[in-house]
Each structure stands twice: as C-alpha cells, then as structure tokens.
PDB file of C-alpha atoms in Angstrom:
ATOM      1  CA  UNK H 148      48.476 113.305  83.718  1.00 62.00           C
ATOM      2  CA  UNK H 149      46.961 114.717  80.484  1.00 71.00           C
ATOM      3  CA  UNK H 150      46.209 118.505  80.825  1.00 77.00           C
ATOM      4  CA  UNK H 151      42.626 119.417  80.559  1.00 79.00           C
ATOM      5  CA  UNK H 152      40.456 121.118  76.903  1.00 78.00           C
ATOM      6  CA  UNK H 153      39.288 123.822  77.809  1.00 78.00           C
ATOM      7  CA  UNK H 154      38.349 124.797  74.299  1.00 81.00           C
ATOM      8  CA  UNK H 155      34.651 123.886  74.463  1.00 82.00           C
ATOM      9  CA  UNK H 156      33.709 125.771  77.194  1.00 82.00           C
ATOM     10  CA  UNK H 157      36.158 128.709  76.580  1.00 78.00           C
ATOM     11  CA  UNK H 158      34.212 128.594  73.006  1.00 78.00           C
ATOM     12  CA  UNK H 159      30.905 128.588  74.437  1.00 81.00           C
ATOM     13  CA  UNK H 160      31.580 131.235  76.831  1.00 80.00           C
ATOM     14  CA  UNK H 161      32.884 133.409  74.038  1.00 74.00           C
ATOM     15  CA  UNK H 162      29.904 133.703  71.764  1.00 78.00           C
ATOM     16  CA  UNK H 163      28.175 134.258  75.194  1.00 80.00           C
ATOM     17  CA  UNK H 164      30.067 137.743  76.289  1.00 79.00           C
ATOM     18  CA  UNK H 165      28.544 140.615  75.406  1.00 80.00           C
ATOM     19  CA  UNK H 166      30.551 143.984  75.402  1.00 78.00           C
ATOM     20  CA  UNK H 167      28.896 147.207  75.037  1.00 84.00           C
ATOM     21  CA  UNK H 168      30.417 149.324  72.347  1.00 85.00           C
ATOM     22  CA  UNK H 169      30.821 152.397  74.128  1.00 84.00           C
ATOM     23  CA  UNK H 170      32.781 150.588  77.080  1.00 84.00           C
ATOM     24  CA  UNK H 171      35.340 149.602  74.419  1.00 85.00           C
ATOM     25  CA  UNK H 172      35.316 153.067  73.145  1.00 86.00           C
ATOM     26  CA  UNK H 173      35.747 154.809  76.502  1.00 84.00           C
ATOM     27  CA  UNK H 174      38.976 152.286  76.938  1.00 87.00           C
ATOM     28  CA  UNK H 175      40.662 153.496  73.429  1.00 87.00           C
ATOM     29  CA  UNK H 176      39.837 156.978  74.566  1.00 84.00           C
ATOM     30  CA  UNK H 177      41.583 156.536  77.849  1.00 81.00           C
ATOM     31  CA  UNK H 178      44.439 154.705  75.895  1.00 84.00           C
ATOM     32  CA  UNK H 179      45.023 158.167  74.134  1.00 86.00           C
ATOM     33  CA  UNK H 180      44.622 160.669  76.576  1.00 81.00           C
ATOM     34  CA  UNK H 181      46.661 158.980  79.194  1.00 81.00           C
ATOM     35  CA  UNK H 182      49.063 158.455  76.702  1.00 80.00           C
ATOM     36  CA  UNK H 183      49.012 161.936  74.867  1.00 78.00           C
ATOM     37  CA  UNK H 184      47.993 161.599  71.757  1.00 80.00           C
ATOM     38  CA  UNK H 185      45.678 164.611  71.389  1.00 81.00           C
ATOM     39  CA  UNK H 186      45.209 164.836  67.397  1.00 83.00           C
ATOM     40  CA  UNK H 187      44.145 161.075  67.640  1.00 87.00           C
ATOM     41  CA  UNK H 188      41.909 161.731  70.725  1.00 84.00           C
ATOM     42  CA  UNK H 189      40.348 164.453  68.975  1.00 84.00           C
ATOM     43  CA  UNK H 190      39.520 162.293  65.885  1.00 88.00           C
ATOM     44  CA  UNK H 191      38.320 159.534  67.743  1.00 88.00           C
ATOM     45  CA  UNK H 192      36.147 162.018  70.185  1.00 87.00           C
ATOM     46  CA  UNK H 193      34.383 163.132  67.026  1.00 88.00           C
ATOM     47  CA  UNK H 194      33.812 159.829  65.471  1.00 88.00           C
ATOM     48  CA  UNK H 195      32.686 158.281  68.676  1.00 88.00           C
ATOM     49  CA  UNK H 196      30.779 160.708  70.357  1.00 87.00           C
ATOM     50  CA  UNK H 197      32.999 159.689  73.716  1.00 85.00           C
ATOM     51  CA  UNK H 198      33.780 163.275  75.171  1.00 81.00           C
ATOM     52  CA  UNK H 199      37.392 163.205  76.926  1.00 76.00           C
ATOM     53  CA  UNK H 200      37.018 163.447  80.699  1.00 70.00           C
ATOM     54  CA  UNK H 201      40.544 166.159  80.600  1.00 71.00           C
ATOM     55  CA  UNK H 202      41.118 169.333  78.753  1.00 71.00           C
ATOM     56  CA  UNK H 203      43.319 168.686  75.742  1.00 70.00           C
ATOM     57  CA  UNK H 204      45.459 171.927  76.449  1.00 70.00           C
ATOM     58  CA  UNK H 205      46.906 169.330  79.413  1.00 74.00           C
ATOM     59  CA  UNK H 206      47.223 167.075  76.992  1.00 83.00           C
ATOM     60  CA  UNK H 207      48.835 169.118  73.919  1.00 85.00           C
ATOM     61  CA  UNK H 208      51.973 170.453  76.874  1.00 88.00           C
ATOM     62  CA  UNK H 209      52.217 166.763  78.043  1.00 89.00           C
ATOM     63  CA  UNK H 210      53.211 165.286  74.466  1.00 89.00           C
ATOM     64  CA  UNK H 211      55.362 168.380  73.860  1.00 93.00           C
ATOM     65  CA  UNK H 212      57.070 167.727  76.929  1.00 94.00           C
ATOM     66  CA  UNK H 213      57.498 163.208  75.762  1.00 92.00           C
ATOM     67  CA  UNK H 214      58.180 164.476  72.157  1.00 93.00           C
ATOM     68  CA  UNK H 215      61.119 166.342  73.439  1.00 96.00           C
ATOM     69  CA  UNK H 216      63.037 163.920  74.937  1.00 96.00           C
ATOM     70  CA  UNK H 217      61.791 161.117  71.895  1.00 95.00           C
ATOM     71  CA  UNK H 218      64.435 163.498  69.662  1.00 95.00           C
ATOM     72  CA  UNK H 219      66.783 163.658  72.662  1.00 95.00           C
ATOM     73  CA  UNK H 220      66.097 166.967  73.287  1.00 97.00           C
ATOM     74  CA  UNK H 221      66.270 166.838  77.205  1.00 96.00           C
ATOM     75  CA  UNK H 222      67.014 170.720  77.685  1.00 96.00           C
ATOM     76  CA  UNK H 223      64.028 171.826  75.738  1.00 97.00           C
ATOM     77  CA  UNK H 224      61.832 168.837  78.164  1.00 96.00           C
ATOM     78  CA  UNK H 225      62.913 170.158  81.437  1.00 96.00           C
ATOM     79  CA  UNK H 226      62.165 174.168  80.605  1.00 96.00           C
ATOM     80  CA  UNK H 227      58.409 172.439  79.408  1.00 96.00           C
ATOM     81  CA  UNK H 228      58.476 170.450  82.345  1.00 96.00           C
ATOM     82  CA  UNK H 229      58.969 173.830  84.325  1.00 96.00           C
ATOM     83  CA  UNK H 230      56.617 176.031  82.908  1.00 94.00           C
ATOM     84  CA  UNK H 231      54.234 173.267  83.463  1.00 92.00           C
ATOM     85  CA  UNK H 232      54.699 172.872  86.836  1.00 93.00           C
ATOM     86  CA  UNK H 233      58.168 173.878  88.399  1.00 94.00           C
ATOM     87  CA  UNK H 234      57.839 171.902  91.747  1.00 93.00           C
ATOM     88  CA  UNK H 235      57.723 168.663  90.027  1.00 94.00           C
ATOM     89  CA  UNK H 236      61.590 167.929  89.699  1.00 93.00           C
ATOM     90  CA  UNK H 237      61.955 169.375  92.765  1.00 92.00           C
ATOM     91  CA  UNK H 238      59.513 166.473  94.595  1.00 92.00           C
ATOM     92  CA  UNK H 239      61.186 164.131  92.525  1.00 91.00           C
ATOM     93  CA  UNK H 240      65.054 164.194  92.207  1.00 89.00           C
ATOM     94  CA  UNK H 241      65.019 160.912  91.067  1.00 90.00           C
ATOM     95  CA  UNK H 242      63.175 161.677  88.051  1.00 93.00           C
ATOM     96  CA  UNK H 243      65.206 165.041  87.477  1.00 93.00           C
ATOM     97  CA  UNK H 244      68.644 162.432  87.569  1.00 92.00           C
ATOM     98  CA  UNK H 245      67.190 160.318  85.204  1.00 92.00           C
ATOM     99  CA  UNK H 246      66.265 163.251  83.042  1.00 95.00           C
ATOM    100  CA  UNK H 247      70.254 164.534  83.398  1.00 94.00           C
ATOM    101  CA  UNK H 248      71.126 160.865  82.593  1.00 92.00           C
ATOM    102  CA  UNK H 249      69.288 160.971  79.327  1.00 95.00           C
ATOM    103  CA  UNK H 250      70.845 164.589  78.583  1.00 95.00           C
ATOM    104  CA  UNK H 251      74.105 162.755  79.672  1.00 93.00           C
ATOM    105  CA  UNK H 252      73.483 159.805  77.092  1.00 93.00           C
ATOM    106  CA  UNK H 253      72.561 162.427  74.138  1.00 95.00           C
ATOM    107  CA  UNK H 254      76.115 163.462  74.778  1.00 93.00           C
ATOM    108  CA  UNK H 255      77.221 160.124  74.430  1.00 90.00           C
ATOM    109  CA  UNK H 256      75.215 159.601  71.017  1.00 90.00           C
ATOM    110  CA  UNK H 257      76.502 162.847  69.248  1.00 91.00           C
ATOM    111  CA  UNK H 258      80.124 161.717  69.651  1.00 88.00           C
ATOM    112  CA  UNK H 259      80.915 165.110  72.375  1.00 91.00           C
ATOM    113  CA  UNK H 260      83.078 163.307  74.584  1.00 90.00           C
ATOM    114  CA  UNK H 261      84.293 166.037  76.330  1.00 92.00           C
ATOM    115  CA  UNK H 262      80.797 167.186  77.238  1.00 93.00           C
ATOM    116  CA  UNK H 263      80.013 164.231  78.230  1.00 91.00           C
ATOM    117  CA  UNK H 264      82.546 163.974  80.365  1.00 91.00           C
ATOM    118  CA  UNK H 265      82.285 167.397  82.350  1.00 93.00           C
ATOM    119  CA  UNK H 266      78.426 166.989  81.999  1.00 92.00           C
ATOM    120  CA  UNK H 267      78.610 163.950  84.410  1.00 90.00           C
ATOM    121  CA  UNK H 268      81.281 165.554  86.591  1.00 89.00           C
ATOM    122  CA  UNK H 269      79.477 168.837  87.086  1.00 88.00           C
ATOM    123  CA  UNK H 270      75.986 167.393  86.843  1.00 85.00           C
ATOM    124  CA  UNK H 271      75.858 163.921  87.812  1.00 86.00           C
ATOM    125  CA  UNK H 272      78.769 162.930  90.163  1.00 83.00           C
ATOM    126  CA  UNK H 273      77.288 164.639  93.586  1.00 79.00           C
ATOM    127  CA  UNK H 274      73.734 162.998  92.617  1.00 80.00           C
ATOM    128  CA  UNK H 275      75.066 159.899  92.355  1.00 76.00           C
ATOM    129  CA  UNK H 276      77.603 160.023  95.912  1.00 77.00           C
ATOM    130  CA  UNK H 277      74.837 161.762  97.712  1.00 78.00           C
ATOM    131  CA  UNK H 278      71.975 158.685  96.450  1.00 80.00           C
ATOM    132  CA  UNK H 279      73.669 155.144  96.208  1.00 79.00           C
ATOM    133  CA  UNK H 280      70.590 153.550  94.231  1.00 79.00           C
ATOM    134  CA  UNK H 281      71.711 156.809  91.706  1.00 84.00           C
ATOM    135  CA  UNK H 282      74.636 155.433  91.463  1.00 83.00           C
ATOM    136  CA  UNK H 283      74.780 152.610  90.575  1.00 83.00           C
ATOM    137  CA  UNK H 284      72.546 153.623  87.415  1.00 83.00           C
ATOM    138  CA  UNK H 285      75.229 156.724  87.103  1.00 85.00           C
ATOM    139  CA  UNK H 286      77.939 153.690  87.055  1.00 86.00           C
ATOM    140  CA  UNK H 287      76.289 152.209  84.171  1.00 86.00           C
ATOM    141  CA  UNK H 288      75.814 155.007  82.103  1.00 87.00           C
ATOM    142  CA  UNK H 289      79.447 156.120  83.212  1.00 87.00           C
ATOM    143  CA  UNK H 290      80.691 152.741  81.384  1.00 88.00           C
ATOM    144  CA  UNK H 291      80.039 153.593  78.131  1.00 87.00           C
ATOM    145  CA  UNK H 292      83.172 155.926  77.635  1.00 86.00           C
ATOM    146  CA  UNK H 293      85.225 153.202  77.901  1.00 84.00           C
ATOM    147  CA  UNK H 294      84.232 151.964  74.300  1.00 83.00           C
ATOM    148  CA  UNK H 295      85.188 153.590  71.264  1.00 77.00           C
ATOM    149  CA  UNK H 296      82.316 152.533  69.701  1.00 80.00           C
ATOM    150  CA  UNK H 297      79.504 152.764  72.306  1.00 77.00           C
ATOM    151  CA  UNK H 298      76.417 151.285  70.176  1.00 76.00           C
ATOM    152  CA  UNK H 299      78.245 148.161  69.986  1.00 80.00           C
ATOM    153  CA  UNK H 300      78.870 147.654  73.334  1.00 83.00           C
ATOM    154  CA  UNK H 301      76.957 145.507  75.850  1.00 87.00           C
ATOM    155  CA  UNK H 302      75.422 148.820  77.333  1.00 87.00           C
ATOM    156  CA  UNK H 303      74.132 149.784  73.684  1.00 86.00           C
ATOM    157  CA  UNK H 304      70.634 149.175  74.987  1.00 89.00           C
ATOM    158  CA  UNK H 305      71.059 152.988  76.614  1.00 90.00           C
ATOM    159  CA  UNK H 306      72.305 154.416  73.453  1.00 90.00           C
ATOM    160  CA  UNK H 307      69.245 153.560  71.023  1.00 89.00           C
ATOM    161  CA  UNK H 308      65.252 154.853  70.991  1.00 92.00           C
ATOM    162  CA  UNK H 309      64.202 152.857  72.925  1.00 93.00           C
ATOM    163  CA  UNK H 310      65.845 154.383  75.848  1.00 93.00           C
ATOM    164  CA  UNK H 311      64.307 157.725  74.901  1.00 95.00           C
ATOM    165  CA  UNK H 312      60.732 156.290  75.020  1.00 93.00           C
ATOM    166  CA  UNK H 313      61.259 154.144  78.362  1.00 93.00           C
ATOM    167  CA  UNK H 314      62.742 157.801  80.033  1.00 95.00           C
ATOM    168  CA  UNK H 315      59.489 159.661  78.461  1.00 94.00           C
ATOM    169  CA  UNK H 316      57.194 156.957  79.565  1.00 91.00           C
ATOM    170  CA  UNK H 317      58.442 157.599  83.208  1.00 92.00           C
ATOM    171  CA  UNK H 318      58.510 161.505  82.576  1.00 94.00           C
ATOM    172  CA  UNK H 319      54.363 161.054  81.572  1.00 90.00           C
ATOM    173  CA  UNK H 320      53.926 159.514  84.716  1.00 90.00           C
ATOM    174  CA  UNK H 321      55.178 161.152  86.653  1.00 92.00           C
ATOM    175  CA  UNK H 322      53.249 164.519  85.021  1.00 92.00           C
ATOM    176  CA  UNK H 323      50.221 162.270  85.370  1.00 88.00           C
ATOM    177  CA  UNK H 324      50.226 161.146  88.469  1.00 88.00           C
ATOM    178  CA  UNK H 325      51.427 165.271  89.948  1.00 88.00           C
ATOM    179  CA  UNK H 326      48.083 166.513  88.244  1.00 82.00           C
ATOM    180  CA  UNK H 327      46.142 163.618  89.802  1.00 80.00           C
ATOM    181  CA  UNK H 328      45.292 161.595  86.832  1.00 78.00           C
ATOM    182  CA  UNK H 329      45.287 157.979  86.092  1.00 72.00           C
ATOM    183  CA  UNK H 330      48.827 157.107  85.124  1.00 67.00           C
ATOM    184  CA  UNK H 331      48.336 153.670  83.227  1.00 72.00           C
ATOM    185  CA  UNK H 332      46.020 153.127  80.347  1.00 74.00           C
ATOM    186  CA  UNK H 333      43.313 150.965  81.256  1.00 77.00           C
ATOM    187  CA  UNK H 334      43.915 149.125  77.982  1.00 79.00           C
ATOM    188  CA  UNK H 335      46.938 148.281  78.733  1.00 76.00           C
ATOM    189  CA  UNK H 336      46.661 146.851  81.882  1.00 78.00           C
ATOM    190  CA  UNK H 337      43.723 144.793  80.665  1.00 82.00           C
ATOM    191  CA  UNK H 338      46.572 143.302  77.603  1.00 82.00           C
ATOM    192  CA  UNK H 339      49.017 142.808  80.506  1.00 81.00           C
ATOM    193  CA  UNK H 340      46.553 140.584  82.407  1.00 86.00           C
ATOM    194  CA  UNK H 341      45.631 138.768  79.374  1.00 83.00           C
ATOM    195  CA  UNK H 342      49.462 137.534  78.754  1.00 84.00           C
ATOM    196  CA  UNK H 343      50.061 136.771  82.482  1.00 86.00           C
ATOM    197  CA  UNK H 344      46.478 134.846  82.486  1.00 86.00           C
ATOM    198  CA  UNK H 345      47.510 132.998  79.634  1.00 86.00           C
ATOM    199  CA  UNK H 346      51.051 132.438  81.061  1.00 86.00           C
ATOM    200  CA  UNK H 347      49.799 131.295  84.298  1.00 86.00           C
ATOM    201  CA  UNK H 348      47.685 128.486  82.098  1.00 82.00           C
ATOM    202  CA  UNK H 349      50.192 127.416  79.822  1.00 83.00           C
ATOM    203  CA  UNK H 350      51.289 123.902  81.000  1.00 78.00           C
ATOM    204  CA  UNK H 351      48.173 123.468  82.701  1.00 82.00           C
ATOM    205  CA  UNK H 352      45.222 123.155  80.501  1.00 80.00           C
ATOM    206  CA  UNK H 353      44.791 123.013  76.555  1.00 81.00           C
ATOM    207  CA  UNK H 354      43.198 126.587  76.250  1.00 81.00           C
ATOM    208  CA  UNK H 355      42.539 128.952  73.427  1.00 82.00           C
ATOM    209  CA  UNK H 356      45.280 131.181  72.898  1.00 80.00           C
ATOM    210  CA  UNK H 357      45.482 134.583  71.626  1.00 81.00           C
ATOM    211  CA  UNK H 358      48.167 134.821  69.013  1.00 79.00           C
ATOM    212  CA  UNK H 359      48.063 138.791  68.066  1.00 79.00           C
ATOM    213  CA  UNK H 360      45.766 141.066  69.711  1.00 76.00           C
ATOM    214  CA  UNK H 361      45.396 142.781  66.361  1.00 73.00           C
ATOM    215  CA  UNK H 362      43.037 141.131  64.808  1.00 75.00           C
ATOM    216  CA  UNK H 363      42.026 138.972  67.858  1.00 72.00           C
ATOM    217  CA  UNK H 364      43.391 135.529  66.152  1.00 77.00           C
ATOM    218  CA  UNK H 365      43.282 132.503  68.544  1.00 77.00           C
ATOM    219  CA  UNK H 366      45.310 129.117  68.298  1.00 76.00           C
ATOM    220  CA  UNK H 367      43.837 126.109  69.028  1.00 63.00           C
ATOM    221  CA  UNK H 368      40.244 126.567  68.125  1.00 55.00           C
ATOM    222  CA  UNK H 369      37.863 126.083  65.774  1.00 51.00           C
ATOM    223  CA  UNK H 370      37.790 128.370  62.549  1.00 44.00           C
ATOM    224  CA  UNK H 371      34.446 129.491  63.414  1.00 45.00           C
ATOM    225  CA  UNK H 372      35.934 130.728  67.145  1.00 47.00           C
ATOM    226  CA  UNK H 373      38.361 132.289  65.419  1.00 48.00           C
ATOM    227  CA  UNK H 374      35.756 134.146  63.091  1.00 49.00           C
ATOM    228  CA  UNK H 375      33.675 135.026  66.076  1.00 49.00           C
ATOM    229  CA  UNK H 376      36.439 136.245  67.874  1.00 49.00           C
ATOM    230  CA  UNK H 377      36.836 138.364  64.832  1.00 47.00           C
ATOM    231  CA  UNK H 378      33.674 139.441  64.399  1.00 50.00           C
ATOM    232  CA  UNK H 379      33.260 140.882  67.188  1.00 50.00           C
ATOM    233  CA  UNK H 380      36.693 142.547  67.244  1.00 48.00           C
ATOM    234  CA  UNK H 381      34.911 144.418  64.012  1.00 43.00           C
ATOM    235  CA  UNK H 382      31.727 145.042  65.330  1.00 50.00           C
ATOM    236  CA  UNK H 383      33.143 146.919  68.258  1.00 46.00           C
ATOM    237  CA  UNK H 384      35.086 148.656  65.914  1.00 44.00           C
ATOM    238  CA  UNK H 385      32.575 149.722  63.277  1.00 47.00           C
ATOM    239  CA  UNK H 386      29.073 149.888  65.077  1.00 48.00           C
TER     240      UNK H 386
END
C-alpha cells in the first residue's frame, strides 16, 4: 500500500503558522540560562529586550562549576560545588561517585597509574561494594588499566571530551533542579520531539523533512517551502 503525501497540506499549514517573535526569543533565552552561558545571555538580554527570569550571579558559579570539570578539573568542581551549596553531594551520592569517577578517569588520561590505582582503592572501592548499580559503572571504569594504551581501547569512549561534558551536563542538573529551576532547555526538548515526530512518520507517510535545524532546510518540498521555511527562520531572527 503506497504511503500517503503529506506535502500539500504540511505546505499549506506552514505558511499558515504564525509565531510571535518574542516567544522564540524567550526559548533562546531559556536555552542559555538553563544551560549557563551568562556572557551570551547577557548579549542576547540586551539585544532582545527579554529580561532573564534568574540572577546571573547563579548563573556565573554554575558555569564555573561545568567549566571545571570540561578541563578535567574535578577537585576545583567539587570545592565550587560546596561553597555553592554543601548539602548537595551529600543528597546525592550518586552524583558525588560519578564526580570521583571522572576525577578517577583524569587519572587515567594523564598517564598516573599509580594514582589511579590508590584513587579507586581509597575512594571508589567501598562506593561501589556498598551500591551494586555503582558498581558495575566502577567495573567499567576499573577496565581501563588493563590496556596500555587506554584511548584505543573499546572503553575509549570514557577517556575523551565527551565524557567530561556528559558528567557536567548531569552536574548542571542536578545544581538546577537543588535550586528549583527548570533543568532542561525548553528548546531542546521541542528539537527532541521534532526528531522522534519525524521518526515515528518515517515509513508511514511521504512528509516534509527537516534536514538541519540550522537554517531550517526541508527535503521533499517545494523550493518555495523551503524558502518560506527560511524566511521565517530569519524573520524570527532579525525582527
């Protein structure tokens, strides 16, 4: 059975939406306060006229805290992390481990083996007996001394910076969600929904399909769509 075009509608009901310009500008602004970029926020506050709903002193310890551990420097996060609020790793010893992990992993990177090594034994080890969902991720981590050459092995995922961001992202949270504040951007979620919409259609219906969220390019449709789309990805941007 052939799968249904959608395009004409989909087409149609594009050039009918009608987003307000300050409802797009109150999602970028949420975008970089939840995520801590201050200096941006600040920028974009001034150009906009969109006043952040937080106090960017909150903001300016957050990203200190999620720069830290981007450079690895987990020692320097956790005293920020204290003087910010020293209950938090206490609530939430599961964050603190993965924290320890990521101090554990720094090791790793800088070639100290021997650190490493009493680092997880004085550190590490109890945490992980004491919590069996700790240790299985202490396991892991635990695996890379048995290559010589640990970025090359299959557990080289934990060794590059990508790591780094995916523990800060967690640390943010986690800060977020302690002083009460939304924890995901709103943007974000709205991109997430797109690609699961569209995943959900895919096999079911000839559709328009977003092909970078950039510049808001769409395959499968018209040239003019694809200008609208456009368009109004400018005029949201510029009005």
């Amino acid at each position: 059975m052939p799968k249904p075009n959608l395009t004409e509608q989909w087409e149609q009901r594009l050039s009918d939406v009608d987003i307000r310009k300050t409802e797009l500008n109150r999602l970028v602004m949420h975008y970089l306060l939840t995520e801590g970029y201050k200096d941006a926020a600040e920028e974009f506050a001034r150009e906009s006229g969109i006043k952040p709903a937080v106090e960017m002193e909150g903001i300016q310890e957050r990203l200190q805290i999620r720069q830290a551990v981007q450079r690895g420097d987990i020692e320097d996060a956790i005293e920020r992390i204290n003087d910010l609020d020293p209950e938090l790793l206490d609530a939430q010893p599961d964050l603190y481990f993965k924290l320890q992990q990521q101090r554990l992993i720094e090791y790793l990177r800088e070639g100290k083996l021997p650190e490493a090594l009493a680092f997880a034994q004085e550190e590490l080890a109890q945490r992980g007996e004491e919590n069996p969902a700790l240790l299985e991720e202490l396991e892991r981590t635990m695996a890379l001394f048995a290559f010589a050459d640990a970025s090359t092995s299959p557990l080289a995922r934990l060794m590059d910076d990508a790591q780094r961001q995916r523990t800060a992202s967690q640390l943010n949270t986690a800060i977020l969600a302690a002083q009460s504040l939304p924890q995901n951007p709103k943007l974000s979620m709205l991109l997430r929904t797109l690609f699961w919409s569209q995943q959900q259609l895919d096999g079911k219906a000839t559709y328009p399909h977003m092909t970078s969220v950039v510049d808001a390019s769409l395959s499968g449709v018209a040239a003019s769509a694809n200008s609208a789309a456009a368009s109004q990805h400018m005029d949201a941007s510029t009005e």
